[in-house]
mmCIF file of the C-alpha atoms, coordinates in Angstrom:
data_MODEL
# 
_entry.id   MODEL 
# 
loop_
_atom_site.group_PDB 
_atom_site.id 
_atom_site.type_symbol 
_atom_site.label_atom_id 
_atom_site.label_alt_id 
_atom_site.label_comp_id 
_atom_site.label_asym_id 
_atom_site.label_entity_id 
_atom_site.label_seq_id 
_atom_site.pdbx_PDB_ins_code 
_atom_site.Cartn_x 
_atom_site.Cartn_y 
_atom_site.Cartn_z 
_atom_site.occupancy 
_atom_site.B_iso_or_equiv 
_atom_site.pdbx_formal_charge 
_atom_site.auth_seq_id 
_atom_site.auth_comp_id 
_atom_site.auth_asym_id 
_atom_site.auth_atom_id 
_atom_site.pdbx_PDB_model_num 
ATOM 1   C CA . GLN A 1 1   ? 23.962  -5.317  -12.143 1.00 0.00 ? 1   GLN A CA 1 
ATOM 2   C CA . TYR A 1 2   ? 21.666  -6.889  -14.598 1.00 0.00 ? 2   TYR A CA 1 
ATOM 3   C CA . PRO A 1 3   ? 23.371  -10.134 -15.075 1.00 0.00 ? 3   PRO A CA 1 
ATOM 4   C CA . ALA A 1 4   ? 20.533  -11.852 -17.039 1.00 0.00 ? 4   ALA A CA 1 
ATOM 5   C CA . GLU A 1 5   ? 20.115  -8.786  -19.301 1.00 0.00 ? 5   GLU A CA 1 
ATOM 6   C CA . ARG A 1 6   ? 23.868  -8.718  -19.904 1.00 0.00 ? 6   ARG A CA 1 
ATOM 7   C CA . ALA A 1 7   ? 23.888  -12.476 -20.712 1.00 0.00 ? 7   ALA A CA 1 
ATOM 8   C CA . ALA A 1 8   ? 21.001  -11.748 -23.039 1.00 0.00 ? 8   ALA A CA 1 
ATOM 9   C CA . LEU A 1 9   ? 22.971  -8.942  -24.790 1.00 0.00 ? 9   LEU A CA 1 
ATOM 10  C CA . ALA A 1 10  ? 26.034  -11.233 -25.063 1.00 0.00 ? 10  ALA A CA 1 
ATOM 11  C CA . ALA A 1 11  ? 23.791  -13.876 -26.831 1.00 0.00 ? 11  ALA A CA 1 
ATOM 12  C CA . GLY A 1 12  ? 22.482  -11.331 -29.335 1.00 0.00 ? 12  GLY A CA 1 
ATOM 13  C CA . GLN A 1 13  ? 19.013  -11.112 -27.789 1.00 0.00 ? 13  GLN A CA 1 
ATOM 14  C CA . ALA A 1 14  ? 16.871  -8.021  -27.286 1.00 0.00 ? 14  ALA A CA 1 
ATOM 15  C CA . VAL A 1 15  ? 17.402  -5.903  -24.362 1.00 0.00 ? 15  VAL A CA 1 
ATOM 16  C CA . ILE A 1 16  ? 16.084  -2.273  -24.028 1.00 0.00 ? 16  ILE A CA 1 
ATOM 17  C CA . ALA A 1 17  ? 17.755  0.389   -21.691 1.00 0.00 ? 17  ALA A CA 1 
ATOM 18  C CA . PHE A 1 18  ? 15.980  3.064   -19.623 1.00 0.00 ? 18  PHE A CA 1 
ATOM 19  C CA . GLY A 1 19  ? 17.721  6.022   -18.693 1.00 0.00 ? 19  GLY A CA 1 
ATOM 20  C CA . VAL A 1 20  ? 17.515  8.908   -16.273 1.00 0.00 ? 20  VAL A CA 1 
ATOM 21  C CA . ALA A 1 21  ? 19.450  11.972  -17.415 1.00 0.00 ? 21  ALA A CA 1 
ATOM 22  C CA . GLN A 1 22  ? 19.694  15.473  -16.189 1.00 0.00 ? 22  GLN A CA 1 
ATOM 23  C CA . VAL A 1 23  ? 19.224  17.865  -19.166 1.00 0.00 ? 23  VAL A CA 1 
ATOM 24  C CA . ARG A 1 24  ? 20.274  21.476  -19.221 1.00 0.00 ? 24  ARG A CA 1 
ATOM 25  C CA . GLU A 1 25  ? 20.229  24.235  -21.992 1.00 0.00 ? 25  GLU A CA 1 
ATOM 26  C CA . ARG A 1 26  ? 23.574  25.269  -23.316 1.00 0.00 ? 26  ARG A CA 1 
ATOM 27  C CA . SER A 1 27  ? 24.456  28.885  -23.925 1.00 0.00 ? 27  SER A CA 1 
ATOM 28  C CA . ASN A 1 28  ? 24.296  28.281  -27.687 1.00 0.00 ? 28  ASN A CA 1 
ATOM 29  C CA . GLY A 1 29  ? 20.772  27.114  -27.538 1.00 0.00 ? 29  GLY A CA 1 
ATOM 30  C CA . GLY A 1 30  ? 21.512  23.378  -27.626 1.00 0.00 ? 30  GLY A CA 1 
ATOM 31  C CA . LEU A 1 31  ? 20.774  20.818  -25.060 1.00 0.00 ? 31  LEU A CA 1 
ATOM 32  C CA . ALA A 1 32  ? 23.256  18.975  -22.922 1.00 0.00 ? 32  ALA A CA 1 
ATOM 33  C CA . ALA A 1 33  ? 22.436  15.658  -21.016 1.00 0.00 ? 33  ALA A CA 1 
ATOM 34  C CA . THR A 1 34  ? 24.121  13.782  -18.160 1.00 0.00 ? 34  THR A CA 1 
ATOM 35  C CA . VAL A 1 35  ? 23.123  10.321  -17.778 1.00 0.00 ? 35  VAL A CA 1 
ATOM 36  C CA . GLU A 1 36  ? 22.495  9.661   -14.122 1.00 0.00 ? 36  GLU A CA 1 
ATOM 37  C CA . ARG A 1 37  ? 21.259  6.068   -14.211 1.00 0.00 ? 37  ARG A CA 1 
ATOM 38  C CA . ILE A 1 38  ? 20.477  3.292   -16.689 1.00 0.00 ? 38  ILE A CA 1 
ATOM 39  C CA . ALA A 1 39  ? 18.386  0.090   -16.289 1.00 0.00 ? 39  ALA A CA 1 
ATOM 40  C CA . LEU A 1 40  ? 18.187  -2.870  -18.573 1.00 0.00 ? 40  LEU A CA 1 
ATOM 41  C CA . MET A 1 41  ? 15.252  -5.033  -19.301 1.00 0.00 ? 41  MET A CA 1 
ATOM 42  C CA . GLY A 1 42  ? 15.056  -8.151  -21.394 1.00 0.00 ? 42  GLY A CA 1 
ATOM 43  C CA . VAL A 1 43  ? 12.457  -8.269  -23.967 1.00 0.00 ? 43  VAL A CA 1 
ATOM 44  C CA . THR A 1 44  ? 11.429  -10.510 -26.979 1.00 0.00 ? 44  THR A CA 1 
ATOM 45  C CA . ASP A 1 45  ? 11.616  -9.494  -30.436 1.00 0.00 ? 45  ASP A CA 1 
ATOM 46  C CA . TRP A 1 46  ? 8.062   -8.194  -30.117 1.00 0.00 ? 46  TRP A CA 1 
ATOM 47  C CA . TYR A 1 47  ? 9.148   -6.080  -26.998 1.00 0.00 ? 47  TYR A CA 1 
ATOM 48  C CA . ILE A 1 48  ? 7.317   -8.220  -24.488 1.00 0.00 ? 48  ILE A CA 1 
ATOM 49  C CA . PRO A 1 49  ? 9.336   -7.743  -21.164 1.00 0.00 ? 49  PRO A CA 1 
ATOM 50  C CA . VAL A 1 50  ? 10.839  -11.016 -19.847 1.00 0.00 ? 50  VAL A CA 1 
ATOM 51  C CA . GLU A 1 51  ? 12.465  -11.661 -16.512 1.00 0.00 ? 51  GLU A CA 1 
ATOM 52  C CA . SER A 1 52  ? 14.542  -14.746 -17.373 1.00 0.00 ? 52  SER A CA 1 
ATOM 53  C CA . SER A 1 53  ? 15.765  -16.972 -20.192 1.00 0.00 ? 53  SER A CA 1 
ATOM 54  C CA . HIS A 1 54  ? 12.837  -19.276 -19.560 1.00 0.00 ? 54  HIS A CA 1 
ATOM 55  C CA . GLU A 1 55  ? 10.339  -16.587 -19.787 1.00 0.00 ? 55  GLU A CA 1 
ATOM 56  C CA . ARG A 1 56  ? 11.932  -15.514 -23.022 1.00 0.00 ? 56  ARG A CA 1 
ATOM 57  C CA . GLU A 1 57  ? 11.647  -19.059 -24.466 1.00 0.00 ? 57  GLU A CA 1 
ATOM 58  C CA . LEU A 1 58  ? 8.109   -19.344 -23.629 1.00 0.00 ? 58  LEU A CA 1 
ATOM 59  C CA . ALA A 1 59  ? 7.099   -15.890 -24.831 1.00 0.00 ? 59  ALA A CA 1 
ATOM 60  C CA . GLN A 1 60  ? 8.943   -16.614 -28.157 1.00 0.00 ? 60  GLN A CA 1 
ATOM 61  C CA . TYR A 1 61  ? 6.998   -19.841 -28.421 1.00 0.00 ? 61  TYR A CA 1 
ATOM 62  C CA . LEU A 1 62  ? 3.784   -18.130 -27.807 1.00 0.00 ? 62  LEU A CA 1 
ATOM 63  C CA . GLU A 1 63  ? 4.492   -15.402 -30.247 1.00 0.00 ? 63  GLU A CA 1 
ATOM 64  C CA . ALA A 1 64  ? 5.629   -17.818 -32.940 1.00 0.00 ? 64  ALA A CA 1 
ATOM 65  C CA . SER A 1 65  ? 2.480   -20.000 -32.442 1.00 0.00 ? 65  SER A CA 1 
ATOM 66  C CA . GLY A 1 66  ? 0.184   -16.964 -32.904 1.00 0.00 ? 66  GLY A CA 1 
ATOM 67  C CA . ARG A 1 67  ? -1.139  -17.381 -29.398 1.00 0.00 ? 67  ARG A CA 1 
ATOM 68  C CA . CYS A 1 68  ? -2.894  -14.376 -27.773 1.00 0.00 ? 68  CYS A CA 1 
ATOM 69  C CA . PHE A 1 69  ? -1.406  -13.547 -24.303 1.00 0.00 ? 69  PHE A CA 1 
ATOM 70  C CA . THR A 1 70  ? -0.637  -10.611 -22.127 1.00 0.00 ? 70  THR A CA 1 
ATOM 71  C CA . LYS A 1 71  ? 2.300   -9.858  -19.769 1.00 0.00 ? 71  LYS A CA 1 
ATOM 72  C CA . PRO A 1 72  ? 1.184   -8.498  -16.466 1.00 0.00 ? 72  PRO A CA 1 
ATOM 73  C CA . LEU A 1 73  ? 3.796   -5.943  -15.309 1.00 0.00 ? 73  LEU A CA 1 
ATOM 74  C CA . ARG A 1 74  ? 4.812   -5.664  -11.533 1.00 0.00 ? 74  ARG A CA 1 
ATOM 75  C CA . HIS A 1 75  ? 3.523   -2.197  -11.297 1.00 0.00 ? 75  HIS A CA 1 
ATOM 76  C CA . ASP A 1 76  ? 0.035   -3.548  -12.393 1.00 0.00 ? 76  ASP A CA 1 
ATOM 77  C CA . ALA A 1 77  ? -0.107  -6.219  -9.669  1.00 0.00 ? 77  ALA A CA 1 
ATOM 78  C CA . THR A 1 78  ? -2.777  -5.955  -7.214  1.00 0.00 ? 78  THR A CA 1 
ATOM 79  C CA . GLU A 1 79  ? -3.329  -9.492  -6.581  1.00 0.00 ? 79  GLU A CA 1 
ATOM 80  C CA . PRO A 1 80  ? -1.227  -11.742 -4.221  1.00 0.00 ? 80  PRO A CA 1 
ATOM 81  C CA . VAL A 1 81  ? -0.081  -13.777 -7.289  1.00 0.00 ? 81  VAL A CA 1 
ATOM 82  C CA . HIS A 1 82  ? 1.442   -12.276 -10.380 1.00 0.00 ? 82  HIS A CA 1 
ATOM 83  C CA . PRO A 1 83  ? 1.504   -14.630 -13.374 1.00 0.00 ? 83  PRO A CA 1 
ATOM 84  C CA . ASP A 1 84  ? 4.340   -14.535 -15.818 1.00 0.00 ? 84  ASP A CA 1 
ATOM 85  C CA . PHE A 1 85  ? 1.878   -14.430 -18.745 1.00 0.00 ? 85  PHE A CA 1 
ATOM 86  C CA . ILE A 1 86  ? -1.905  -14.811 -19.158 1.00 0.00 ? 86  ILE A CA 1 
ATOM 87  C CA . LEU A 1 87  ? -3.361  -16.753 -22.290 1.00 0.00 ? 87  LEU A CA 1 
ATOM 88  C CA . THR A 1 88  ? -6.323  -14.747 -23.537 1.00 0.00 ? 88  THR A CA 1 
ATOM 89  C CA . ASP A 1 89  ? -7.290  -17.065 -26.540 1.00 0.00 ? 89  ASP A CA 1 
ATOM 90  C CA . THR A 1 90  ? -8.915  -19.519 -24.278 1.00 0.00 ? 90  THR A CA 1 
ATOM 91  C CA . ARG A 1 91  ? -12.588 -19.795 -23.003 1.00 0.00 ? 91  ARG A CA 1 
ATOM 92  C CA . ALA A 1 92  ? -11.276 -18.318 -19.698 1.00 0.00 ? 92  ALA A CA 1 
ATOM 93  C CA . PRO A 1 93  ? -7.958  -16.617 -19.147 1.00 0.00 ? 93  PRO A CA 1 
ATOM 94  C CA . VAL A 1 94  ? -5.300  -18.949 -18.080 1.00 0.00 ? 94  VAL A CA 1 
ATOM 95  C CA . ALA A 1 95  ? -2.375  -17.934 -15.730 1.00 0.00 ? 95  ALA A CA 1 
ATOM 96  C CA . LEU A 1 96  ? 1.099   -19.176 -17.201 1.00 0.00 ? 96  LEU A CA 1 
ATOM 97  C CA . GLU A 1 97  ? 3.948   -19.594 -14.651 1.00 0.00 ? 97  GLU A CA 1 
ATOM 98  C CA . VAL A 1 98  ? 7.516   -20.477 -15.376 1.00 0.00 ? 98  VAL A CA 1 
ATOM 99  C CA . TYR A 1 99  ? 9.407   -22.065 -12.423 1.00 0.00 ? 99  TYR A CA 1 
ATOM 100 C CA . GLY A 1 100 ? 13.144  -21.942 -12.953 1.00 0.00 ? 100 GLY A CA 1 
ATOM 101 C CA . MET A 1 101 ? 14.953  -21.811 -9.583  1.00 0.00 ? 101 MET A CA 1 
ATOM 102 C CA . ALA A 1 102 ? 15.240  -24.090 -6.557  1.00 0.00 ? 102 ALA A CA 1 
ATOM 103 C CA . THR A 1 103 ? 16.418  -21.793 -3.807  1.00 0.00 ? 103 THR A CA 1 
ATOM 104 C CA . PRO A 1 104 ? 14.415  -22.280 -0.524  1.00 0.00 ? 104 PRO A CA 1 
ATOM 105 C CA . ALA A 1 105 ? 12.797  -18.927 -0.604  1.00 0.00 ? 105 ALA A CA 1 
ATOM 106 C CA . TYR A 1 106 ? 11.765  -19.450 -4.284  1.00 0.00 ? 106 TYR A CA 1 
ATOM 107 C CA . LEU A 1 107 ? 10.380  -22.889 -3.464  1.00 0.00 ? 107 LEU A CA 1 
ATOM 108 C CA . ALA A 1 108 ? 8.411   -21.438 -0.621  1.00 0.00 ? 108 ALA A CA 1 
ATOM 109 C CA . ARG A 1 109 ? 6.884   -18.745 -2.714  1.00 0.00 ? 109 ARG A CA 1 
ATOM 110 C CA . LYS A 1 110 ? 6.263   -21.300 -5.666  1.00 0.00 ? 110 LYS A CA 1 
ATOM 111 C CA . ALA A 1 111 ? 4.084   -23.332 -3.136  1.00 0.00 ? 111 ALA A CA 1 
ATOM 112 C CA . GLU A 1 112 ? 2.250   -20.292 -2.065  1.00 0.00 ? 112 GLU A CA 1 
ATOM 113 C CA . LYS A 1 113 ? 1.449   -19.388 -5.468  1.00 0.00 ? 113 LYS A CA 1 
ATOM 114 C CA . GLN A 1 114 ? 0.317   -22.676 -6.424  1.00 0.00 ? 114 GLN A CA 1 
ATOM 115 C CA . ALA A 1 115 ? -2.112  -22.843 -3.466  1.00 0.00 ? 115 ALA A CA 1 
ATOM 116 C CA . LEU A 1 116 ? -3.500  -19.504 -4.465  1.00 0.00 ? 116 LEU A CA 1 
ATOM 117 C CA . TYR A 1 117 ? -3.982  -20.512 -8.011  1.00 0.00 ? 117 TYR A CA 1 
ATOM 118 C CA . ALA A 1 118 ? -5.611  -23.787 -6.963  1.00 0.00 ? 118 ALA A CA 1 
ATOM 119 C CA . GLU A 1 119 ? -8.052  -21.891 -4.767  1.00 0.00 ? 119 GLU A CA 1 
ATOM 120 C CA . ARG A 1 120 ? -8.749  -18.787 -7.006  1.00 0.00 ? 120 ARG A CA 1 
ATOM 121 C CA . MET A 1 121 ? -8.269  -20.219 -10.540 1.00 0.00 ? 121 MET A CA 1 
ATOM 122 C CA . PRO A 1 122 ? -8.941  -23.850 -10.449 1.00 0.00 ? 122 PRO A CA 1 
ATOM 123 C CA . GLY A 1 123 ? -8.278  -25.294 -13.961 1.00 0.00 ? 123 GLY A CA 1 
ATOM 124 C CA . GLN A 1 124 ? -6.977  -21.941 -15.244 1.00 0.00 ? 124 GLN A CA 1 
ATOM 125 C CA . HIS A 1 125 ? -3.367  -22.343 -14.272 1.00 0.00 ? 125 HIS A CA 1 
ATOM 126 C CA . TRP A 1 126 ? -0.524  -23.864 -16.429 1.00 0.00 ? 126 TRP A CA 1 
ATOM 127 C CA . GLN A 1 127 ? 3.016   -24.116 -15.061 1.00 0.00 ? 127 GLN A CA 1 
ATOM 128 C CA . TRP A 1 128 ? 6.294   -25.075 -16.697 1.00 0.00 ? 128 TRP A CA 1 
ATOM 129 C CA . GLU A 1 129 ? 9.030   -26.554 -14.321 1.00 0.00 ? 129 GLU A CA 1 
ATOM 130 C CA . ALA A 1 130 ? 11.947  -25.368 -16.463 1.00 0.00 ? 130 ALA A CA 1 
ATOM 131 C CA . LEU A 1 131 ? 14.587  -27.090 -14.438 1.00 0.00 ? 131 LEU A CA 1 
ATOM 132 C CA . ASN A 1 132 ? 13.099  -30.436 -14.936 1.00 0.00 ? 132 ASN A CA 1 
ATOM 133 C CA . GLU A 1 133 ? 11.144  -30.258 -18.197 1.00 0.00 ? 133 GLU A CA 1 
ATOM 134 C CA . SER A 1 134 ? 11.714  -29.081 -21.737 1.00 0.00 ? 134 SER A CA 1 
ATOM 135 C CA . LEU A 1 135 ? 9.498   -26.426 -23.136 1.00 0.00 ? 135 LEU A CA 1 
ATOM 136 C CA . GLU A 1 136 ? 8.557   -28.852 -25.923 1.00 0.00 ? 136 GLU A CA 1 
ATOM 137 C CA . SER A 1 137 ? 7.024   -31.096 -23.447 1.00 0.00 ? 137 SER A CA 1 
ATOM 138 C CA . ALA A 1 138 ? 5.348   -28.428 -21.335 1.00 0.00 ? 138 ALA A CA 1 
ATOM 139 C CA . VAL A 1 139 ? 3.640   -26.719 -24.246 1.00 0.00 ? 139 VAL A CA 1 
ATOM 140 C CA . ARG A 1 140 ? 1.768   -29.854 -24.970 1.00 0.00 ? 140 ARG A CA 1 
ATOM 141 C CA . ARG A 1 141 ? -0.324  -29.144 -21.850 1.00 0.00 ? 141 ARG A CA 1 
ATOM 142 C CA . LEU A 1 142 ? -1.314  -25.662 -22.964 1.00 0.00 ? 142 LEU A CA 1 
ATOM 143 C CA . PRO A 1 143 ? -4.948  -25.435 -23.294 1.00 0.00 ? 143 PRO A CA 1 
ATOM 144 C CA . PRO A 1 144 ? -5.876  -25.126 -27.118 1.00 0.00 ? 144 PRO A CA 1 
ATOM 145 C CA . PRO A 1 145 ? -6.956  -21.702 -28.421 1.00 0.00 ? 145 PRO A CA 1 
ATOM 146 C CA . VAL A 1 146 ? -10.658 -20.983 -28.913 1.00 0.00 ? 146 VAL A CA 1 
ATOM 147 C CA . ARG A 1 147 ? -11.285 -20.461 -32.759 1.00 0.00 ? 147 ARG A CA 1 
ATOM 148 C CA . TRP A 1 148 ? -14.435 -18.238 -33.190 1.00 0.00 ? 148 TRP A CA 1 
ATOM 149 C CA . ALA A 1 149 ? -16.604 -18.958 -36.255 1.00 0.00 ? 149 ALA A CA 1 
# 
């Protein structure tokens, strides 16, 4: 389980663990815990959750560049599209998508997401085709931040 997170750990990148434990009181007044399940989650050095190495790379770029953004989490998702990040230092929020796979199911969902973004957020969607383009090239297309006077 958790191959991406294990690879991140092996590379020295940040990963956090969540555990479920059964806790009981000992007769001497102390506590004992039995771990029942552990889950791993990749995060940036600023503890922004990431779901892939490509997301990590983009988030680290945004952090280092001082960009303002949010990371929607799956349990918050009420819309049919769930962006990887949302830039918030622009005139209007911009959905950021990182596409990094090429399976038939992934490509079908990608086409569906792109159509929804075009319909619901025209001009407010940025994407990085991580398999075909470097991050350095892709970030040139990011909208600039708005600087308030």
